[in-house]
Amino acid sequence: MTLKYRAVFRIIFTYRVIFIVFLLWLISNIIFFRKLLPMTNYQYKEIPMGLTRNESERLEKLSEKLRKLEKIDFDGKHYNEYKNYSQGQRKERNNFLIIDDEKSESKIFPDNKGRIIAPNPRQINNNHIKKKEDILIHKGEIQKYDMDLLQDVAEENYPGKGGAGVSINVEELTASEKEKFYLGLQRNQFNQYVSDIIPLNRDVGEVRERGCDRVTYPSNLPSTTVIICFHNEAWSTLLRTVHSVLRHTSLELLSSIILVDDASTFQFLKSPLEEYMRRLPKVRIIRSTTRLGLIRARLFGVNESRSEIITFLDSHCECAADWLRPQIARLVQKPHSVVSPVIDIINSNTLEYSSFLGDQVNFGIFDWSLNFRWMVVPDRIKKTRTSNLDPIMTPTLAGGLLSMRKDFFETLGTFDPGFETWGSENLELSFKTWMCGGRIDIIPCSHVGHIFRTRTPYKWPKGFAVTMKNAIRLAEVWMDNYKNIYYNRINWRLINYGDVSQRKKLRENLKCKSFQWYLENVIPEMLWIKETINDGLVMNMNSRKCLEAALGMRVQVTKCDKASGNQHIYYTKKNELRINDICLDFRNDLSAAPCHGMKGDQFWTLFPNRMIYHNVSNRCLENVERDVMLMPCAYKPQQLWSVLENRHAENEN
């Protein structure tokens, strides 16, 4: 070894203690600085109080995962993704996100700026967090909900699967079961007993038009508030409605579900309902202590809504797959629109779900008694559509199920505040939407089933007279001189309908078109009323009963009732005997069929001697017991009819 290296080793040996200390100091500093380097990535990030650096790193990874999951296009069925990372509304004061991190304590969430913030540790009690529960953190509060409530039915075969009906043989029920059966029927005017048997999450199958599942929509659609009003609704139908909304609505499209309790009296709709709905996300219950009626209850819900779009549903519905997205997409395309799903029928006795497809889908009209009616879509509308997936223009809305922009609803003056309880609000919204620059469409790729009852089970505080009051207000404001046709129908019984000056001023300020324009451009099928010679009830001189007809039922005579729309017959210049959009028709049998305006089997002549003659068959109308037939003409009481005329007032504008 050379002298040079010996000198180096001698120095190291002499100062070995100092050298060892230096090495230790250097190593410790290297380790320290390695730990400092990653912290530069966090210098602009908010570190939660009470958490360690490792916990913060884990939180950052979780936040990144959540940001990626925000891009997932949920279709209402992907519950595995939904169960752990569900995106909520992030607008204004309603910022929240639902999180369940199985690897860590469920006590973290990103705020509306994407920062990770920890709530007060005292708000967390991990001993009460169950494995299958999610955590809803909203406005600093923590709630639990159970997404298992929305899972598909596990059984392979169950009552009502695929939308099938359930038939009950009442005679086979026990005494207590019969009591339950009839009580449910009395309370609801539909078969609650069957509804309670069918699972809340039943799958009705694919009920949409073929190809709807392949339609693509914009990814940044606005959200909606679904408003469901109820009064003493059956537990199972109300819950099935809410479940179907949550199961078949993409999360980013649903701001909230507002259940409006219109002074229900059943105790199970009080605390038990609140406790149940706490287990479901995005559901709120607001209550009125006094009876509002459907119209004002909906306005109550609208006032509580904070989303761009409002959606109305009845409390006994079942929403089909992805029902909401096509409606919202149409509202983005046509902001001054009102849209409705295809309203399928849920049988009130068996709860069988029946879907309307293709040419089975009807559109809405009205009759001159100001009642909503369905009508086969005319050829003029069909020619404007390129496929069965295109929206269907409709002159009127059924009223119970629709979506529209909240600001457009408010621009149109919402519902008439002078309306009470129920009735005419759908026609008012329909008339003013078209007359004031908007449009109404039925969306074929959106389907919602609805239980149609034969009559309402509820008693209204002011009775059914309010429906006439609503109709008169509607006619006064929107129908111009055509209001006289309706007034003829009610024999000019103009009850006190209140002050409509503000509603007329609203129409003037919006520069809305005339009702004549509405008839000519939106629903020309109703212009036949201008060709009416006279109208009224047609009474047989022998039985003193009146002619009655409706589509799908036999022509007969029943007790005369001036309020019956099926007895009010119009005789037109085309020699038609009309009941709104159907005519008395004779081919092989006497029946009611859609009017075609070509005379032939719908060609009738009213003789001065009170006989009603069918020109093609050369026979006369005769009352045989309860039936009505065409028989060889003979001057006898059974073939004499008195037309209880209700002459038209001038309806020209």
XYZ file of C-alpha atoms in Angstrom:
653
model
C 0.000 0.000 0.000
C 1.431 3.388 -0.890
C 2.199 6.144 1.562
C -0.695 8.159 0.120
C -3.353 5.580 1.039
C -1.720 4.956 4.446
C -2.053 8.645 5.223
C -5.775 8.605 4.303
C -6.496 5.618 6.495
C -4.533 7.160 9.340
C -6.651 10.297 9.161
C -9.929 8.292 8.998
C -8.862 6.180 11.971
C -7.821 9.247 13.968
C -11.075 11.106 13.255
C -13.294 7.998 12.974
C -15.866 9.218 15.482
C -16.372 12.494 13.671
C -16.573 10.689 10.349
C -19.223 8.246 11.584
C -21.324 11.097 12.945
C -21.064 12.884 9.582
C -22.197 9.781 7.678
C -25.173 9.339 9.990
C -26.114 12.994 9.561
C -25.873 12.717 5.768
C -27.994 9.566 5.620
C -30.668 11.056 7.862
C -30.852 14.197 5.716
C -31.156 12.145 2.523
C -34.073 10.237 4.053
C -35.676 13.444 5.278
C -35.472 15.161 1.907
C -36.897 12.104 0.114
C -39.923 12.417 2.336
C -40.211 16.111 1.621
C -40.212 15.775 -2.169
C -43.744 14.280 -2.590
C -45.170 16.981 -0.368
C -44.657 19.511 -3.153
C -47.615 17.823 -4.882
C -49.881 18.756 -1.970
C -48.871 22.344 -1.446
C -52.106 23.620 -3.043
C -54.349 20.956 -1.575
C -56.438 21.193 1.538
C -55.356 18.591 4.114
C -58.224 17.340 6.262
C -57.916 18.076 9.933
C -57.341 15.063 12.097
C -55.962 12.863 9.286
C -52.442 11.621 8.763
C -50.452 12.081 5.566
C -51.045 8.449 4.571
C -54.775 8.940 5.059
C -54.634 12.071 2.928
C -52.881 10.168 0.152
C -55.559 7.504 0.262
C -58.213 10.161 0.129
C -56.613 11.723 -2.930
C -56.606 8.368 -4.725
C -60.245 7.888 -3.822
C -61.082 11.353 -5.137
C -59.382 10.575 -8.448
C -61.344 7.350 -8.696
C -64.557 9.234 -8.074
C -63.719 11.791 -10.744
C -63.284 8.974 -13.237
C -66.536 7.364 -12.142
C -68.361 10.604 -12.827
C -67.934 9.836 -16.518
C -69.788 6.532 -16.245
C -73.129 6.576 -18.083
C -75.446 4.934 -15.593
C -78.602 3.496 -17.135
C -80.528 2.850 -13.961
C -79.586 -0.807 -13.704
C -75.865 -0.755 -12.924
C -76.340 -1.106 -9.192
C -72.871 -2.463 -8.439
C -71.301 0.812 -9.552
C -74.133 2.795 -7.999
C -73.843 0.999 -4.705
C -70.314 2.149 -3.948
C -69.873 5.405 -5.854
C -73.111 7.267 -6.622
C -72.980 10.772 -7.988
C -75.407 13.305 -6.600
C -76.555 16.765 -7.585
C -73.857 19.438 -7.293
C -75.617 22.729 -7.720
C -76.273 25.713 -5.493
C -76.905 24.644 -1.899
C -77.596 20.994 -2.614
C -74.030 19.680 -2.970
C -73.657 16.113 -1.878
C -71.987 12.893 -2.886
C -72.712 9.360 -1.781
C -69.654 7.322 -0.818
C -68.935 3.977 0.741
C -65.225 3.120 0.821
C -64.951 -0.500 1.971
C -61.234 -0.095 2.709
C -61.507 2.877 5.016
C -63.850 4.718 7.295
C -66.807 6.158 5.437
C -66.168 9.713 6.507
C -64.897 11.531 3.426
C -66.353 13.342 0.474
C -65.292 15.890 -2.136
C -67.077 19.226 -2.011
C -68.428 21.077 -5.040
C -64.924 22.322 -5.912
C -63.432 18.843 -5.972
C -61.541 19.286 -2.667
C -61.397 16.504 -0.126
C -62.737 17.521 3.224
C -63.347 15.431 6.311
C -66.393 16.044 8.463
C -66.147 16.515 12.180
C -64.916 13.164 13.591
C -67.628 13.363 16.223
C -70.183 12.964 13.440
C -68.794 9.521 12.660
C -69.556 6.382 14.566
C -68.095 3.467 12.673
C -69.682 0.979 15.010
C -73.046 1.760 13.424
C -71.926 1.506 9.787
C -73.192 -1.681 8.162
C -71.380 -3.272 5.305
C -74.281 -3.061 2.821
C -75.251 0.499 3.598
C -74.189 3.627 1.757
C -73.562 7.005 3.363
C -75.362 10.143 2.235
C -73.554 13.305 3.310
C -75.725 16.340 2.701
C -75.332 19.837 4.166
C -73.001 18.587 6.879
C -75.298 15.731 7.914
C -74.759 12.034 7.461
C -77.594 9.655 6.566
C -77.619 5.977 5.687
C -79.596 4.339 2.954
C -79.883 0.812 1.719
C -79.541 0.292 -2.019
C -80.568 -3.338 -1.599
C -84.118 -1.998 -1.509
C -83.788 -1.240 -5.237
C -82.219 -4.517 -6.333
C -83.877 -6.780 -8.885
C -86.195 -9.425 -7.501
C -84.098 -12.489 -6.682
C -86.783 -15.106 -7.306
C -86.897 -16.558 -10.794
C -90.700 -16.532 -10.905
C -92.779 -14.094 -8.910
C -96.237 -12.497 -9.204
C -96.373 -9.789 -11.848
C -93.065 -10.643 -13.515
C -92.739 -9.197 -17.004
C -95.752 -6.990 -16.379
C -98.080 -9.967 -16.093
C -101.345 -9.563 -14.230
C -102.375 -11.420 -11.098
C -105.923 -12.779 -10.875
C -107.557 -13.395 -7.513
C -110.500 -15.720 -6.924
C -112.224 -13.912 -4.093
C -114.304 -16.961 -3.214
C -111.142 -18.836 -2.261
C -110.019 -16.185 0.204
C -110.501 -16.501 3.940
C -112.859 -14.154 5.773
C -110.008 -11.885 6.890
C -108.499 -11.895 3.393
C -111.850 -10.975 1.867
C -112.161 -8.093 4.293
C -108.711 -6.885 3.302
C -109.538 -7.325 -0.399
C -112.720 -5.247 -0.321
C -111.269 -2.604 1.987
C -108.382 -1.996 -0.412
C -110.800 -1.816 -3.328
C -113.002 0.676 -1.526
C -110.114 2.901 -0.457
C -108.356 3.039 -3.817
C -110.781 2.011 -6.579
C -108.090 -0.407 -7.756
C -107.032 -3.825 -6.512
C -104.696 -3.030 -3.626
C -104.735 -6.705 -2.614
C -102.985 -7.629 -5.873
C -100.663 -4.628 -5.652
C -99.495 -5.785 -2.230
C -98.672 -9.233 -3.658
C -96.555 -7.922 -6.545
C -92.942 -7.004 -5.594
C -92.083 -3.310 -5.513
C -89.213 -3.903 -7.957
C -90.987 -6.048 -10.498
C -89.524 -6.019 -14.000
C -92.160 -5.186 -16.614
C -89.788 -6.111 -19.437
C -88.925 -4.104 -22.542
C -92.000 -2.016 -23.318
C -90.415 0.599 -25.594
C -90.261 0.791 -29.363
C -87.648 -1.382 -31.017
C -84.429 0.582 -31.349
C -84.956 2.864 -28.353
C -82.139 1.125 -26.493
C -79.714 2.135 -29.269
C -80.574 5.848 -29.349
C -77.752 8.090 -28.125
C -78.337 11.320 -26.209
C -76.141 14.254 -25.150
C -74.002 13.491 -22.093
C -74.528 16.825 -20.336
C -78.294 16.853 -19.934
C -79.773 18.909 -17.084
C -81.422 17.262 -14.110
C -85.062 17.267 -13.085
C -87.145 17.202 -9.941
C -89.829 14.517 -10.017
C -92.935 15.750 -8.171
C -95.371 13.089 -6.949
C -98.509 14.237 -5.130
C -100.513 11.791 -3.042
C -103.497 11.668 -0.731
C -104.210 8.446 1.162
C -102.396 6.447 -1.532
C -101.867 2.714 -1.014
C -98.456 1.901 0.457
C -97.412 -0.549 -2.257
C -98.398 1.613 -5.252
C -96.741 4.724 -3.815
C -93.517 2.866 -3.044
C -93.551 1.083 -6.388
C -93.771 4.478 -8.095
C -90.766 5.822 -6.161
C -88.776 2.608 -6.638
C -89.368 2.620 -10.400
C -88.170 6.224 -10.657
C -84.946 5.431 -8.786
C -84.352 2.113 -10.542
C -84.840 3.412 -14.062
C -83.423 6.932 -13.906
C -79.770 7.781 -14.459
C -78.387 9.450 -11.367
C -77.123 12.570 -13.054
C -80.623 13.280 -14.413
C -82.381 13.136 -11.056
C -82.092 16.160 -8.801
C -84.636 14.908 -6.300
C -87.984 13.243 -5.826
C -90.451 15.433 -3.945
C -93.386 13.586 -2.422
C -96.185 16.059 -1.727
C -98.542 14.766 0.948
C -101.898 16.438 0.394
C -103.203 16.069 3.956
C -103.272 12.271 4.049
C -105.031 10.772 7.062
C -103.654 7.220 7.028
C -101.067 6.755 9.772
C -98.793 4.553 7.651
C -98.221 7.609 5.432
C -96.842 9.561 8.392
C -93.780 8.404 10.377
C -93.524 4.944 8.731
C -93.277 6.553 5.294
C -90.661 9.045 6.493
C -88.575 6.284 8.060
C -88.735 4.223 4.868
C -87.854 7.109 2.552
C -84.801 7.955 4.677
C -83.359 4.692 3.397
C -83.625 5.860 -0.223
C -81.531 8.596 -1.851
C -82.828 11.898 -3.169
C -86.345 11.556 -1.755
C -88.002 14.392 0.171
C -91.443 14.520 1.737
C -93.270 17.822 2.125
C -96.683 17.947 3.758
C -99.759 20.125 3.701
C -101.930 20.057 6.795
C -104.971 21.202 4.794
C -106.400 19.655 1.650
C -104.975 21.451 -1.385
C -106.213 19.340 -4.257
C -103.997 18.065 -7.053
C -103.466 21.413 -8.804
C -102.284 23.382 -5.803
C -100.372 20.424 -4.376
C -98.328 20.341 -7.569
C -97.663 24.059 -7.311
C -96.518 23.418 -3.735
C -94.019 20.908 -5.095
C -92.876 23.228 -7.889
C -92.080 25.936 -5.333
C -89.793 23.482 -3.537
C -88.000 22.427 -6.723
C -84.523 23.808 -7.467
C -83.817 22.104 -10.799
C -84.081 23.430 -14.351
C -86.751 20.899 -15.287
C -89.833 19.727 -13.419
C -91.529 16.377 -13.957
C -95.002 15.440 -12.737
C -96.001 11.856 -11.982
C -99.065 10.378 -10.347
C -98.641 8.223 -7.258
C -99.673 4.932 -8.918
C -97.227 4.601 -11.812
C -94.398 2.335 -12.972
C -91.594 3.909 -14.993
C -89.974 1.813 -17.704
C -86.282 1.600 -18.588
C -84.509 4.944 -19.142
C -87.847 6.745 -19.297
C -86.567 10.192 -18.366
C -83.555 10.727 -20.643
C -85.528 10.993 -23.932
C -87.857 13.573 -22.394
C -85.040 15.771 -21.105
C -83.155 15.499 -24.393
C -86.236 16.780 -26.219
C -86.523 19.721 -23.798
C -82.891 20.629 -24.485
C -83.644 20.534 -28.194
C -86.957 22.408 -27.842
C -86.863 24.479 -24.621
C -90.352 25.936 -25.127
C -91.932 22.503 -25.078
C -93.938 20.235 -22.859
C -93.231 16.531 -23.253
C -95.127 13.468 -22.144
C -94.181 9.807 -22.076
C -96.285 7.196 -23.786
C -98.788 6.455 -21.030
C -99.244 2.717 -20.810
C -102.141 1.084 -18.975
C -101.800 -0.829 -15.726
C -105.014 -2.802 -15.277
C -106.800 -1.631 -12.133
C -107.868 -5.178 -11.246
C -104.921 -7.417 -12.157
C -102.147 -4.779 -12.466
C -101.194 -6.192 -15.854
C -98.890 -3.769 -17.673
C -99.996 -3.155 -21.289
C -97.742 -1.127 -23.562
C -98.696 0.918 -26.624
C -96.382 0.711 -29.622
C -96.368 2.028 -33.181
C -99.826 2.905 -34.464
C -101.316 1.946 -31.097
C -100.034 5.205 -29.636
C -102.826 7.819 -29.607
C -102.578 11.547 -29.196
C -104.621 13.888 -27.009
C -107.617 15.977 -28.054
C -110.603 17.365 -26.159
C -114.357 17.332 -26.549
C -116.674 20.304 -26.380
C -117.595 19.394 -22.817
C -113.929 20.279 -22.158
C -112.898 16.766 -21.263
C -109.600 15.250 -22.360
C -109.886 12.415 -24.891
C -107.554 10.103 -26.792
C -107.688 9.891 -30.572
C -105.928 7.829 -33.229
C -102.992 9.816 -34.607
C -104.187 11.252 -37.955
C -102.325 10.725 -41.210
C -101.251 14.383 -41.350
C -99.132 13.769 -38.226
C -97.845 10.381 -39.349
C -96.514 11.898 -42.582
C -94.238 14.250 -40.619
C -92.464 11.367 -38.849
C -89.639 9.378 -40.400
C -89.768 6.513 -37.867
C -91.685 5.266 -34.841
C -88.986 6.772 -32.629
C -89.761 10.359 -33.653
C -91.772 12.534 -31.241
C -95.527 12.674 -31.815
C -97.035 16.144 -31.852
C -100.133 16.211 -29.627
C -102.716 19.010 -29.283
C -103.478 18.292 -25.601
C -101.963 16.585 -22.587
C -103.487 13.945 -20.356
C -102.050 16.050 -17.540
C -100.794 13.571 -14.994
C -97.416 12.736 -16.520
C -95.256 15.414 -18.151
C -91.929 17.264 -18.086
C -91.082 20.867 -18.943
C -88.614 23.585 -18.091
C -89.479 25.308 -14.840
C -88.820 28.776 -16.247
C -91.144 28.091 -19.206
C -93.824 26.851 -16.809
C -93.507 30.088 -14.844
C -93.497 32.201 -18.013
C -96.836 30.633 -18.952
C -98.213 31.586 -15.543
C -98.012 28.062 -14.045
C -101.512 26.688 -13.393
C -104.352 29.171 -13.023
C -104.284 30.065 -9.283
C -108.069 30.355 -9.460
C -108.376 26.660 -10.323
C -109.414 24.466 -7.444
C -108.833 20.807 -6.623
C -108.671 19.085 -10.001
C -109.763 19.472 -13.616
C -108.992 21.599 -16.725
C -105.396 22.324 -15.697
C -104.177 19.961 -18.416
C -106.239 21.688 -21.114
C -105.209 25.139 -19.895
C -101.536 24.150 -20.082
C -102.137 22.600 -23.523
C -103.992 25.580 -25.003
C -101.569 28.234 -23.777
C -98.464 26.211 -24.652
C -99.495 26.053 -28.303
C -101.095 29.507 -28.478
C -98.147 31.230 -26.749
C -95.271 29.929 -28.863
C -94.584 26.441 -27.520
C -95.363 22.879 -28.536
C -96.300 19.542 -26.975
C -94.815 16.164 -27.885
C -95.289 12.547 -26.870
C -91.912 10.775 -26.683
C -92.140 7.171 -27.978
C -88.928 6.033 -26.238
C -90.300 7.122 -22.865
C -92.899 4.813 -21.306
C -94.670 5.081 -17.962
C -97.470 2.780 -16.847
C -100.435 4.291 -15.021
C -103.326 2.736 -13.093
C -106.533 4.193 -14.532
C -109.374 4.126 -12.034
C -113.040 4.119 -13.035
C -113.752 6.836 -10.471
C -111.959 8.728 -7.732
C -112.071 7.231 -4.228
C -111.666 10.622 -2.572
C -114.138 13.224 -1.397
C -113.267 16.760 -2.394
C -113.876 19.534 0.161
C -115.982 21.584 -2.274
C -117.388 18.723 -4.326
C -117.218 18.313 -8.090
C -118.709 21.741 -8.783
C -115.152 23.064 -8.806
C -114.464 21.185 -12.048
C -117.139 23.283 -13.779
C -115.703 26.444 -12.249
C -112.258 25.520 -13.616
C -113.686 24.788 -17.062
C -115.505 28.129 -17.209
C -112.324 29.993 -16.255
C -110.499 28.058 -18.985
C -113.134 28.951 -21.585
C -113.302 32.611 -20.570
C -109.558 33.163 -20.852
C -108.452 31.008 -23.762
C -111.343 29.977 -26.047
C -112.565 33.348 -27.373
C -116.086 33.031 -28.858
C -115.779 29.251 -28.979
C -116.532 29.372 -25.274
C -120.214 29.624 -26.250
C -120.138 26.035 -27.484
C -119.151 24.879 -24.016
C -121.713 27.172 -22.403
C -124.382 25.572 -24.589
C -123.276 22.180 -23.341
C -123.827 23.232 -19.717
C -127.058 25.097 -20.570
C -125.406 28.415 -19.684
C -125.186 27.554 -15.998
C -122.325 29.990 -15.412
C -121.567 29.590 -11.738
C -119.364 32.147 -9.978
C -115.950 31.542 -11.527
C -114.097 34.460 -9.935
C -111.934 37.176 -11.445
C -110.024 36.213 -14.610
C -108.689 39.667 -15.489
C -105.112 38.782 -14.493
C -105.173 35.630 -16.621
C -106.435 37.609 -19.618
C -103.687 40.142 -19.018
C -101.134 37.300 -18.949
C -102.382 36.128 -22.349
C -102.163 39.658 -23.707
C -98.629 40.193 -22.388
C -97.448 36.896 -23.912
C -98.955 37.945 -27.267
C -100.671 34.588 -27.615
C -102.528 33.564 -30.776
C -106.287 33.108 -31.069
C -108.208 29.926 -30.372
C -109.237 29.928 -34.022
C -105.530 29.695 -34.918
C -105.157 26.790 -32.473
C -108.025 24.868 -34.094
C -106.853 25.499 -37.645
C -103.155 24.779 -37.134
C -102.929 22.355 -34.225
C -106.167 20.386 -34.117
C -108.171 20.878 -37.335
C -110.014 17.643 -36.514
C -112.151 19.733 -34.132
C -113.368 22.166 -36.811
C -116.315 19.898 -37.576
C -118.128 21.780 -34.806
C -118.611 24.706 -37.233
C -120.681 22.412 -39.476
C -123.100 21.429 -36.722
C -126.799 21.990 -37.472
C -127.993 21.216 -33.957
C -127.065 19.044 -31.012
C -128.474 17.594 -27.832
C -129.887 14.396 -26.382
C -131.833 12.050 -28.692
C -134.764 10.567 -26.731
C -136.983 7.718 -27.874
C -140.670 8.664 -27.667
C -141.680 5.188 -26.510
C -139.140 4.331 -23.768
C -138.363 7.976 -22.858
C -134.692 6.957 -22.738
C -131.824 8.511 -24.657
C -129.481 7.219 -27.309
C -125.994 6.452 -25.994
C -122.878 5.379 -27.887
C -119.148 5.157 -27.354
C -116.261 3.563 -29.182
C -116.083 -0.134 -28.351
C -119.568 -0.423 -26.847
C -122.935 -1.264 -28.387
C -125.407 1.478 -29.231
C -128.189 1.484 -26.644
C -130.682 3.616 -24.775
C -130.230 4.566 -21.134
C -131.676 7.050 -18.685
C -131.311 10.554 -20.103
C -128.448 12.516 -18.570
C -127.511 15.946 -19.910
C -124.115 15.663 -18.237
C -123.232 12.496 -20.138
C -120.767 13.020 -22.959
C -121.842 9.706 -24.538
C -125.435 10.936 -24.953
C -124.740 14.345 -26.443
C -125.138 13.919 -30.201
C -124.320 16.425 -32.931
C -126.062 16.406 -36.317
C -123.785 17.937 -38.950
C -124.070 19.296 -42.477
C -122.363 16.082 -43.628
C -125.388 14.132 -42.316
C -123.376 12.636 -39.482
C -124.666 11.699 -36.054
C -121.530 12.498 -34.089
C -120.445 12.026 -30.517
C -117.250 14.077 -30.638
C -114.829 12.198 -32.903
C -116.978 9.073 -33.422
C -120.089 8.602 -35.562
C -123.049 6.255 -35.666
C -122.092 3.689 -38.283
C -123.992 0.796 -39.895
C -122.250 -1.939 -41.803
C -123.351 -5.348 -40.598
C -124.401 -3.994 -37.208
C -125.103 -0.625 -35.707
C -121.983 0.638 -33.948
C -119.902 3.701 -33.113
C -116.844 4.147 -35.338
C -114.322 6.922 -36.049
C -115.883 9.542 -38.298
C -114.547 9.466 -41.870
C -116.589 12.308 -43.425
C -117.445 10.289 -46.562
C -121.125 9.641 -45.755
C -121.822 6.043 -46.898
C -122.397 3.912 -43.806
C -122.418 7.116 -41.700
C -125.082 8.919 -43.816
C -128.215 9.763 -41.760
C -131.285 11.891 -42.359
C -133.491 13.350 -39.632
C -137.039 13.460 -40.975
C -139.497 16.106 -39.785
C -141.740 13.313 -38.491
C -138.980 12.441 -35.942
C -137.781 9.285 -37.707
C -134.031 8.809 -38.173
C -133.305 7.305 -41.572
C -130.121 5.507 -42.706
C -129.714 6.355 -46.393
C -127.623 3.375 -47.504
C -129.576 0.556 -45.820
C -132.982 2.241 -46.380
C -133.900 1.496 -42.762
C -134.821 3.485 -39.680
C -133.470 3.630 -36.152
C -135.634 1.655 -33.707
C -135.520 1.104 -29.957
C -135.922 -2.610 -29.156
C -135.949 -3.008 -25.371
C -132.549 -1.602 -24.352
C -130.896 -2.063 -27.735
C -131.047 0.165 -30.803
C -131.325 -1.433 -34.254
C -131.972 -0.543 -37.878
C -135.360 -1.921 -38.914
C -137.695 -1.417 -41.886
C -139.177 2.030 -41.548
C -142.633 2.159 -39.924
C -144.296 5.091 -38.226
C -144.501 3.796 -34.645
C -143.335 5.099 -31.248
C -140.277 2.832 -31.166
C -138.954 4.638 -34.288
C -139.807 8.164 -33.179
C -137.048 10.222 -31.633
C -137.103 13.651 -30.079
C -133.894 15.593 -30.483
C -133.600 17.715 -27.352
C -131.969 20.496 -29.283
C -129.251 22.711 -27.912
C -128.836 25.274 -30.686
C -125.333 26.635 -31.185
C -124.554 30.230 -30.461
C -122.331 32.039 -32.940
C -118.806 30.687 -32.638
C -116.987 32.702 -35.251
C -114.226 34.998 -34.067
